[in-house]
CSV table of C-alpha atoms in Angstrom, one decimal:
chain,number,residue,atom,x,y,z
A,1,MET,CA,85.2,108.8,94.2
A,2,ASN,CA,86.0,109.0,90.3
A,3,VAL,CA,89.2,108.4,88.8
A,4,LYS,CA,89.7,110.0,85.7
A,5,LEU,CA,92.2,107.8,83.6
A,6,SER,CA,94.8,110.4,83.4
A,7,ASP,CA,94.6,110.1,87.4
A,8,LYS,CA,95.6,106.2,86.7
A,9,TRP,CA,99.4,105.7,88.6
A,10,TRP,CA,100.0,103.9,85.1
A,11,ILE,CA,98.9,106.9,83.4
A,12,ASN,CA,100.2,109.8,85.4
A,13,PRO,CA,102.3,108.6,88.3
A,14,PHE,CA,103.5,112.0,88.9
A,15,TYR,CA,101.3,113.6,90.7
A,16,ARG,CA,103.0,111.7,93.5
A,17,PHE,CA,106.4,110.7,91.8
A,18,ALA,CA,108.9,113.5,89.8
A,19,GLY,CA,112.4,114.9,91.3
A,20,TRP,CA,114.9,112.6,92.7
A,21,THR,CA,112.8,109.4,93.2
A,22,ALA,CA,111.6,109.3,89.9
A,23,LEU,CA,114.9,110.3,88.1
A,24,LEU,CA,116.0,106.9,90.3
A,25,TRP,CA,113.5,104.5,89.9
A,26,GLY,CA,113.4,106.0,86.5
A,27,LEU,CA,117.4,105.4,85.5
A,28,LEU,CA,117.3,101.9,87.7
A,29,ILE,CA,114.1,100.4,84.9
A,30,LEU,CA,116.7,102.5,81.9
A,31,VAL,CA,119.5,99.7,83.2
A,32,VAL,CA,117.4,96.7,83.5
A,33,SER,CA,115.6,97.5,80.2
A,34,THR,CA,118.6,98.4,78.0
A,35,TRP,CA,120.7,95.0,79.3
A,36,LEU,CA,117.4,92.9,79.1
A,37,ALA,CA,117.0,94.5,75.5
A,38,TRP,CA,121.0,94.2,74.5
A,39,LYS,CA,121.5,90.2,75.5
A,40,GLY,CA,118.3,89.7,73.0
A,41,GLY,CA,119.8,91.7,70.6
A,42,VAL,CA,117.1,94.5,70.6
A,43,VAL,CA,118.5,97.9,70.5
A,44,PHE,CA,116.7,101.3,72.0
A,45,ASP,CA,118.3,103.5,69.4
A,46,SER,CA,116.1,106.7,69.0
A,47,ILE,CA,113.6,108.3,70.8
A,48,PHE,CA,110.5,106.2,69.2
A,49,SER,CA,112.9,103.0,67.7
A,50,VAL,CA,112.9,99.6,68.6
A,51,HIS,CA,115.5,97.5,66.5
A,52,PHE,CA,116.8,94.3,66.3
A,53,TYR,CA,120.8,93.8,65.7
A,54,PRO,CA,123.3,93.2,67.8
A,55,VAL,CA,125.7,95.7,68.8
A,56,PRO,CA,128.2,96.1,71.2
A,57,TRP,CA,126.4,96.5,75.1
A,58,GLN,CA,128.2,100.2,75.4
A,59,THR,CA,126.4,101.2,72.2
A,60,ALA,CA,122.9,99.9,73.4
A,61,PHE,CA,123.4,102.2,76.6
A,62,LEU,CA,125.1,104.5,75.0
A,63,CYS,CA,121.8,105.0,72.5
A,64,HIS,CA,119.4,104.3,75.4
A,65,PHE,CA,120.8,106.8,77.9
A,66,LEU,CA,122.1,109.5,75.8
A,67,ASN,CA,118.2,110.2,73.6
A,68,TRP,CA,116.4,109.7,77.2
A,69,ALA,CA,119.1,113.2,78.6
A,70,VAL,CA,118.2,114.7,75.2
A,71,LEU,CA,114.6,114.4,75.5
A,72,GLY,CA,114.8,115.4,79.4
A,73,LEU,CA,117.0,118.6,78.6
A,74,LEU,CA,114.6,120.0,75.7
A,75,MET,CA,112.1,119.3,77.4
A,76,TYR,CA,113.4,121.6,79.9
A,77,VAL,CA,114.0,124.1,77.4
A,78,SER,CA,110.7,124.4,76.9
A,79,ALA,CA,109.2,124.3,80.1
A,80,ARG,CA,111.9,127.3,80.9
A,81,VAL,CA,111.2,129.3,77.9
A,82,PHE,CA,106.9,128.4,78.0
A,83,SER,CA,105.8,128.3,81.6
A,84,LYS,CA,105.7,130.7,84.5
A,85,SER,CA,106.5,128.4,86.5
A,86,ARG,CA,109.9,127.5,88.8
A,87,ILE,CA,110.8,124.7,86.7
A,88,ARG,CA,113.7,122.2,88.2
A,89,LEU,CA,115.8,120.5,85.9
A,90,VAL,CA,115.5,117.5,88.3
A,91,ASP,CA,111.7,117.1,87.8
A,92,ALA,CA,112.2,117.1,84.0
A,93,LEU,CA,115.1,114.3,83.9
A,94,GLY,CA,113.1,112.4,86.4
A,95,THR,CA,109.3,112.5,84.7
A,96,MET,CA,111.2,111.8,80.8
A,97,ALA,CA,113.2,108.4,82.4
A,98,LEU,CA,110.1,107.4,84.0
A,99,ALA,CA,108.3,107.8,80.9
A,100,ARG,CA,110.9,104.8,78.9
A,101,ALA,CA,109.3,102.6,81.9
A,102,PRO,CA,107.2,100.9,79.3
A,103,PHE,CA,110.1,99.6,77.0
A,104,LEU,CA,110.6,97.6,79.8
A,105,LEU,CA,107.6,95.3,78.5
A,106,ILE,CA,110.3,95.0,75.7
A,107,GLY,CA,113.2,93.6,78.0
A,108,LEU,CA,111.2,91.2,79.6
A,109,PHE,CA,109.8,89.4,76.4
A,110,MET,CA,113.5,89.5,75.0
A,111,ALA,CA,114.4,88.0,78.6
A,112,PHE,CA,113.2,84.8,77.2
A,113,PRO,CA,115.9,83.0,75.8
A,114,ALA,CA,113.3,80.7,73.8
A,115,ILE,CA,111.7,84.2,72.5
A,116,ARG,CA,115.6,85.6,72.0
A,117,LYS,CA,116.6,82.3,70.2
A,118,LYS,CA,113.4,82.5,67.6
A,119,LEU,CA,113.8,85.9,66.6
A,120,SER,CA,117.7,85.8,66.4
A,121,GLY,CA,117.3,83.2,63.7
A,122,LEU,CA,114.7,85.4,61.8
A,123,TYR,CA,117.0,88.2,61.7
A,124,ALA,CA,119.7,86.3,60.5
A,125,VAL,CA,117.0,84.4,57.9
A,126,ALA,CA,116.2,88.5,57.5
A,127,LEU,CA,119.0,89.2,56.2
A,128,SER,CA,119.2,86.2,53.2
A,129,GLY,CA,116.2,88.6,51.6
A,130,ASP,CA,113.8,85.9,52.8
A,131,LEU,CA,110.9,87.9,53.7
A,132,SER,CA,108.4,84.8,54.7
A,133,MET,CA,109.8,85.5,58.5
A,134,LEU,CA,107.2,88.5,58.7
A,135,ALA,CA,104.5,86.2,59.6
A,136,SER,CA,106.3,84.8,62.4
A,137,PRO,CA,103.5,84.8,65.4
A,138,ILE,CA,106.7,85.9,67.8
A,139,LEU,CA,107.6,88.8,65.5
A,140,ILE,CA,103.8,89.8,65.6
A,141,VAL,CA,103.7,89.9,69.4
A,142,PHE,CA,107.1,91.4,69.1
A,143,LEU,CA,105.8,94.4,66.8
A,144,LEU,CA,102.8,95.2,69.2
A,145,LEU,CA,104.5,94.8,72.2
A,146,THR,CA,107.0,97.7,70.7
A,147,ILE,CA,103.9,100.1,69.8
A,148,VAL,CA,102.0,99.4,73.1
A,149,ALA,CA,105.4,100.1,74.6
A,150,ILE,CA,106.4,103.4,72.5
A,151,ILE,CA,102.1,104.7,72.8
A,152,TRP,CA,102.4,104.4,76.7
A,153,PHE,CA,105.5,106.1,76.3
A,154,VAL,CA,103.9,109.1,74.6
A,155,CYS,CA,101.1,109.0,77.5
A,156,LEU,CA,102.8,108.9,80.2
A,157,ALA,CA,106.1,111.5,78.3
A,158,TYR,CA,102.8,113.9,78.0
A,159,ASN,CA,101.4,114.0,81.4
A,160,GLY,CA,105.4,114.5,82.7
A,161,PHE,CA,105.6,117.2,80.7
A,162,LYS,CA,102.2,118.6,81.8
A,163,VAL,CA,103.2,118.1,85.7
A,164,PHE,CA,106.4,119.5,85.7
A,165,GLY,CA,106.3,121.6,83.4
A,166,ASN,CA,103.2,123.7,83.9
A,167,VAL,CA,102.9,125.0,80.4
A,168,ARG,CA,99.1,126.0,80.2
A,169,SER,CA,96.7,125.5,77.8
A,170,PRO,CA,96.3,125.4,74.9
A,171,ARG,CA,100.2,125.6,74.6
A,172,THR,CA,100.7,121.8,76.6
A,173,ILE,CA,99.2,119.9,73.2
A,174,PRO,CA,102.0,122.0,70.7
A,175,VAL,CA,104.8,122.5,72.5
A,176,PHE,CA,104.8,119.1,74.2
A,177,ALA,CA,104.7,118.1,69.9
A,178,GLY,CA,107.5,120.2,68.7
A,179,THR,CA,110.2,119.1,71.6
A,180,LEU,CA,109.1,115.7,70.9
A,181,ILE,CA,109.5,115.6,67.4
A,182,VAL,CA,113.1,118.1,67.9
A,183,ALA,CA,114.2,115.4,70.7
A,184,GLU,CA,113.2,112.4,68.0
A,185,ILE,CA,115.5,114.6,65.2
A,186,LEU,CA,118.2,114.9,67.4
A,187,ALA,CA,118.1,111.3,68.3
A,188,ILE,CA,118.3,110.2,64.5
A,189,ILE,CA,121.2,112.4,64.1
A,190,LEU,CA,123.2,111.3,67.1
A,191,LEU,CA,122.5,107.1,65.5
A,192,PHE,CA,124.0,108.0,62.5
A,193,ASN,CA,126.7,110.0,63.1
A,194,VAL,CA,127.5,108.3,66.5
A,195,TYR,CA,126.0,105.6,66.8
A,196,ARG,CA,126.6,103.7,64.0
A,197,PRO,CA,129.9,104.4,63.4
A,198,MET,CA,130.6,102.6,67.1
A,199,MET,CA,128.5,99.2,65.7
A,200,LYS,CA,130.4,96.8,63.8
A,201,ASP,CA,127.6,94.5,62.1
A,202,SER,CA,130.5,91.8,61.6
A,203,THR,CA,127.5,89.4,61.8
A,204,ALA,CA,125.6,90.4,59.0
A,205,ASP,CA,129.3,90.6,56.6
A,206,VAL,CA,130.0,87.0,58.2
A,207,VAL,CA,126.4,85.7,57.2
A,208,GLU,CA,125.9,87.2,53.4
A,209,THR,CA,128.9,85.7,52.2
A,210,ALA,CA,128.2,82.4,53.3
A,211,ILE,CA,124.3,82.3,52.5
A,212,GLN,CA,125.3,83.3,48.9
A,213,LYS,CA,125.6,79.7,46.1
A,214,GLN,CA,129.2,80.0,45.7
A,215,VAL,CA,132.1,77.9,46.0
A,216,LEU,CA,135.4,79.2,47.7
A,217,THR,CA,138.8,78.6,46.0
A,218,VAL,CA,141.6,78.5,48.1
A,219,GLU,CA,145.0,78.2,47.1
A,220,GLY,CA,146.8,76.2,49.6
A,221,GLU,CA,148.2,73.7,51.1
A,222,GLU,CA,147.0,71.0,53.8
A,223,VAL,CA,148.2,71.9,57.4
A,224,SER,CA,150.1,69.1,58.9
A,225,PRO,CA,148.7,67.5,62.6
A,226,ASP,CA,152.0,68.3,63.8
A,227,ASP,CA,152.6,72.1,63.1
A,228,VAL,CA,151.2,74.1,65.5
A,229,LEU,CA,148.6,75.7,63.8
A,230,TYR,CA,146.6,72.4,63.3
A,231,THR,CA,146.2,72.6,67.4
A,232,TRP,CA,145.3,76.0,67.5
A,233,THR,CA,142.8,75.6,64.3
A,234,GLU,CA,141.1,72.1,66.1
A,235,GLN,CA,141.0,73.9,69.5
A,236,ALA,CA,139.2,77.0,67.7
A,237,ALA,CA,136.8,74.9,65.8
A,238,GLU,CA,136.1,72.5,68.7
A,239,LEU,CA,134.7,75.8,70.6
A,240,PHE,CA,132.9,76.8,67.6
A,241,CYS,CA,131.0,74.0,66.6
A,242,THR,CA,130.0,73.0,70.3
A,243,GLY,CA,128.6,75.9,71.8
A,244,ARG,CA,131.1,77.4,73.7
A,245,TYR,CA,131.1,81.1,72.6
A,246,THR,CA,132.8,82.7,75.3
A,247,ASP,CA,135.9,80.1,75.5
A,248,PHE,CA,136.1,80.5,71.6
A,249,VAL,CA,135.8,84.0,71.8
A,250,ALA,CA,138.8,84.0,74.5
A,251,LEU,CA,141.0,82.8,71.4
A,252,PHE,CA,140.9,86.1,70.0
A,253,ASP,CA,143.0,89.4,70.0
A,254,ASP,CA,141.7,92.6,71.5
A,255,THR,CA,140.9,94.0,68.1
A,256,MET,CA,138.7,91.3,67.1
A,257,LYS,CA,137.4,91.1,70.9
A,258,GLU,CA,136.0,94.9,69.7
A,259,SER,CA,134.2,93.4,67.1
A,260,LEU,CA,132.8,90.6,67.2
A,261,SER,CA,130.8,89.9,70.7
A,262,VAL,CA,129.6,86.0,71.8
A,263,ASN,CA,126.0,87.4,71.5
A,264,GLN,CA,126.3,87.9,68.2
A,265,ILE,CA,128.3,84.8,67.2
A,266,ALA,CA,125.5,83.2,69.0
A,267,ALA,CA,123.3,84.8,66.3
A,268,LEU,CA,125.5,84.0,63.4
A,269,MET,CA,124.6,80.5,64.4
A,270,THR,CA,121.3,80.8,65.2
A,271,GLY,CA,120.5,82.2,61.7
A,272,LEU,CA,122.5,79.9,60.3
A,273,ASN,CA,120.6,76.6,62.4
A,274,ALA,CA,117.3,78.6,61.0
A,275,THR,CA,118.5,78.3,56.9
A,276,ILE,CA,120.8,75.6,56.7
A,277,GLY,CA,119.9,73.6,59.5
A,278,LYS,CA,122.7,72.2,62.9
A,279,LEU,CA,125.8,72.1,62.7
A,280,ASP,CA,126.9,68.2,62.5
A,281,ARG,CA,130.5,68.9,62.6
A,282,PHE,CA,134.3,70.0,61.1
A,283,GLU,CA,136.6,68.1,59.1
A,284,LYS,CA,139.7,67.7,60.1
A,285,SER,CA,141.0,68.7,57.1
A,286,PHE,CA,142.2,72.0,57.1
A,287,ILE,CA,143.9,74.1,54.6
A,288,LYS,CA,146.1,77.3,55.0
A,289,GLN,CA,147.4,80.6,53.3
A,290,LYS,CA,149.9,82.6,54.1
A,291,TYR,CA,148.3,86.5,54.1
A,292,ASP,CA,151.4,89.0,55.3
A,293,ALA,CA,151.8,88.6,58.8
A,294,TYR,CA,148.6,85.7,59.3
A,295,ASP,CA,148.2,82.3,58.7
A,296,LEU,CA,144.7,82.1,57.0
A,297,VAL,CA,143.0,78.5,58.1
A,298,PHE,CA,140.1,76.9,56.0
A,299,VAL,CA,138.1,74.6,58.2
A,300,PRO,CA,135.4,72.6,56.4
A,301,LEU,CA,131.4,72.6,58.1
A,302,VAL,CA,129.0,70.3,58.0
A,303,PHE,CA,125.4,71.4,58.3
A,304,GLU,CA,122.8,69.3,58.0
A,305,LYS,CA,122.0,71.1,54.5
A,306,GLU,CA,124.9,72.4,53.3
A,307,GLU,CA,128.3,72.7,53.7
A,308,LEU,CA,130.7,76.1,54.6
A,309,THR,CA,134.0,76.9,55.5
A,310,LEU,CA,135.0,78.8,58.7
A,311,GLN,CA,137.9,81.4,57.7
A,312,LEU,CA,140.0,82.2,60.7
A,313,ALA,CA,143.3,84.1,60.3
A,314,PHE,CA,145.8,83.3,63.4
A,315,ASP,CA,148.8,86.3,64.2
A,316,GLN,CA,152.1,84.3,65.3
A,317,LYS,CA,150.4,84.6,69.0
A,318,GLY,CA,147.8,81.7,67.9
A,319,GLN,CA,144.9,84.8,68.6
A,320,ILE,CA,142.2,84.9,66.0
A,321,SER,CA,142.6,88.4,64.5
A,322,GLY,CA,140.1,87.3,61.5
A,323,LEU,CA,137.0,85.2,62.1
A,324,TYR,CA,134.5,84.3,58.6
A,325,VAL,CA,131.8,82.1,58.0
A,326,LYS,CA,132.1,81.3,53.6
A,327,PRO,CA,130.5,79.3,50.9
A,328,PRO,CA,131.9,75.5,51.1
A,329,LEU,CA,135.8,74.8,49.7
A,330,GLU,CA,136.9,73.8,47.0
A,331,ARG,CA,140.3,73.2,47.1
A,332,LYS,CA,142.8,74.0,43.9
B,1,MET,CA,83.0,128.2,107.1
B,2,LEU,CA,82.2,131.7,106.0
B,3,PRO,CA,80.7,131.3,102.6
B,4,CYS,CA,82.0,134.0,100.3
B,5,VAL,CA,79.2,133.2,97.1
B,6,CYS,CA,75.9,134.0,97.2
B,7,PRO,CA,73.9,130.9,96.6
B,8,SER,CA,71.4,132.4,94.3
B,9,CYS,CA,73.1,134.5,91.4
B,10,ARG,CA,77.2,133.9,92.1
B,11,SER,CA,78.2,137.2,92.8
B,12,GLN,CA,80.7,138.0,95.4
B,13,LEU,CA,79.2,138.4,99.1
B,14,LYS,CA,80.3,141.2,101.0
B,15,VAL,CA,79.7,141.4,105.1
B,16,LYS,CA,76.8,143.9,106.4
B,17,GLN,CA,76.8,143.2,110.5
B,18,LEU,CA,79.4,142.2,112.9
B,19,ARG,CA,78.9,141.2,116.1
B,20,CYS,CA,80.9,141.7,119.3
B,21,ASP,CA,79.9,138.6,122.0
B,22,GLY,CA,81.5,140.2,124.7
B,23,CYS,CA,79.5,143.1,124.9
B,24,GLY,CA,76.5,142.6,122.5
B,25,THR,CA,77.6,145.4,120.3
B,26,GLU,CA,76.9,145.6,116.7
B,27,VAL,CA,78.8,146.9,114.1
B,28,THR,CA,76.6,147.4,110.6
B,29,GLY,CA,77.7,148.5,107.3
B,30,LEU,CA,79.0,147.0,104.2
B,31,TYR,CA,82.4,145.7,104.0
B,32,GLU,CA,84.5,143.8,101.3
B,33,LEU,CA,85.8,140.3,102.2
B,34,PRO,CA,89.2,140.0,103.2
B,35,VAL,CA,90.6,138.6,100.1
B,36,LEU,CA,92.0,135.3,101.6
B,37,SER,CA,88.4,134.9,102.7
B,38,ARG,CA,87.5,135.1,98.9
B,39,LEU,CA,89.7,131.6,98.1
B,40,ASP,CA,87.7,128.2,98.7
B,41,GLU,CA,87.9,125.8,101.3
B,42,ARG,CA,90.9,124.0,99.3
B,43,ASP,CA,92.8,126.4,98.6
B,44,GLN,CA,92.8,128.0,101.7
B,45,SER,CA,93.2,125.2,103.5
B,46,PHE,CA,96.6,125.0,101.2
B,47,ILE,CA,97.8,128.3,102.4
B,48,LEU,CA,97.5,127.3,106.3
B,49,ASP,CA,99.5,124.7,105.9
B,50,PHE,CA,101.8,126.6,103.3
B,51,VAL,CA,102.7,129.3,106.2
B,52,ARG,CA,102.6,126.0,109.2
B,53,SER,CA,105.8,124.6,106.8
B,54,SER,CA,107.1,127.8,106.6
B,55,GLY,CA,106.9,128.4,102.9
B,56,SER,CA,108.9,125.0,102.1
B,57,LEU,CA,107.0,123.5,99.2
B,58,LYS,CA,109.2,120.2,99.4
B,59,GLU,CA,107.4,119.8,103.7
B,60,MET,CA,104.2,120.8,102.1
B,61,ALA,CA,104.7,117.9,99.3
B,62,LYS,CA,105.8,115.3,102.0
B,63,LEU,CA,102.4,116.4,103.8
B,64,MET,CA,100.7,115.8,101.1
B,65,LYS,CA,101.7,112.9,99.5
B,66,LEU,CA,102.1,114.7,96.1
B,67,SER,CA,105.0,116.0,94.4
B,68,TYR,CA,106.9,119.0,94.2
B,69,PRO,CA,105.8,119.9,91.1
B,70,THR,CA,101.8,119.0,91.8
B,71,VAL,CA,102.5,121.2,95.1
B,72,ARG,CA,104.1,124.3,93.0
B,73,ASN,CA,101.5,123.2,90.3
B,74,MET,CA,99.2,124.1,92.5
B,75,LEU,CA,100.6,127.3,94.4
B,76,ASP,CA,100.6,129.0,91.2
B,77,GLU,CA,97.3,128.2,90.9
B,78,ILE,CA,96.2,130.5,94.1
B,79,ILE,CA,98.9,132.7,92.5
B,80,GLU,CA,96.7,133.6,90.0
B,81,LYS,CA,93.5,133.7,91.9
B,82,LEU,CA,94.9,136.2,94.1
B,83,GLY,CA,96.3,138.4,91.0
B,84,LYS,CA,92.8,137.8,89.5
B,85,GLU,CA,91.3,139.2,92.6
B,86,ARG,CA,93.2,141.9,92.6
B,87,GLU,CA,93.1,143.1,89.2
B,88,GLU,CA,89.4,143.2,89.4
B,89,SER,CA,89.9,145.0,92.8
B,90,CYS,CA,91.8,147.4,90.7
B,91,ASN,CA,89.3,147.6,88.0
B,92,LYS,CA,85.8,148.5,90.8
B,93,LEU,CA,88.5,151.4,92.4
B,94,LYS,CA,88.2,152.9,88.9
């Protein structure tokens, strides 16, 4: 029996799977692909987009799930308007969820720690304005995979719409295309008005200042080893410099924990390692400065090729309320 | 399976003669095929399965190992064909 390309299971599984089956499997794949991609610093922030920047996990999930829901609902409405058949919402949501399955490829690609590390480094380099990273083979593979995933998704979404919507030719393609465009526009509106305000891209702020070729001038006094501030700073710097980011983040206050994640710190350090080499040590000569109710402490960091300064802000309880990586210290 | 389309010119066939096996009586005339008989074998089989499933598309989908919307689309196609049949019959009466 000759099977048409359009009937093959990887192009049109919806002859056999729709409704609750498609919805449950589709949601499972959505969760796994979102989580794997997020771990690698990738977010699916609109219907077609795949972007590489660190975000809180809640934002990553909200982006992907809300965009799927918008697409499913719009496809349902279009089918109700243009089709004479009885349309079920579960079929619309299920087929559109399963249609997102190709994005799992990106999640699986980002699951490899070596690839995550390399792409995180490229991201940090890109922030410094160095565009030579565009020639990186891993980035090229990532881009190709993204293109394949998007094309495959559109094929699946079209076949899903054809099956559950039963919009008769010649209206099928124009109705589908029009609905997809409206869904993408809505997703972009959500991106700029809902998702972006939720994202605190402190990584960019932290790295940008450090990469600039400047010297940091600080007016302050050296922290005495007898001072409790010395103990707090030494502990924090030790954790930061030895890569124990989970324990480091445990020293943050609640606001900092929401602003800067372990993932983002790892991405920051990967970026710095890619540009100025590995972090060798920190100097135990801390400078302190009072700022309102906080104590700012400046810790010299020695990398392979450069020196930078880690600026920590401690509250009265010894919790870290602020963190910056700044140019090397010049004491006044 | 009763043929319903002329193998030569593809026109709709009609029934000319019916025979009783019990007493040998033959009834001759020119009768239209019943509407359901004019559908192809696949569609007739679908309708029979539909009735046996008490009109449940969910049951049909399980039976045919297809998705619900696929089975629904098949039913919609048959409804459309029957609608066309009715239109043609009305046009002939006019």
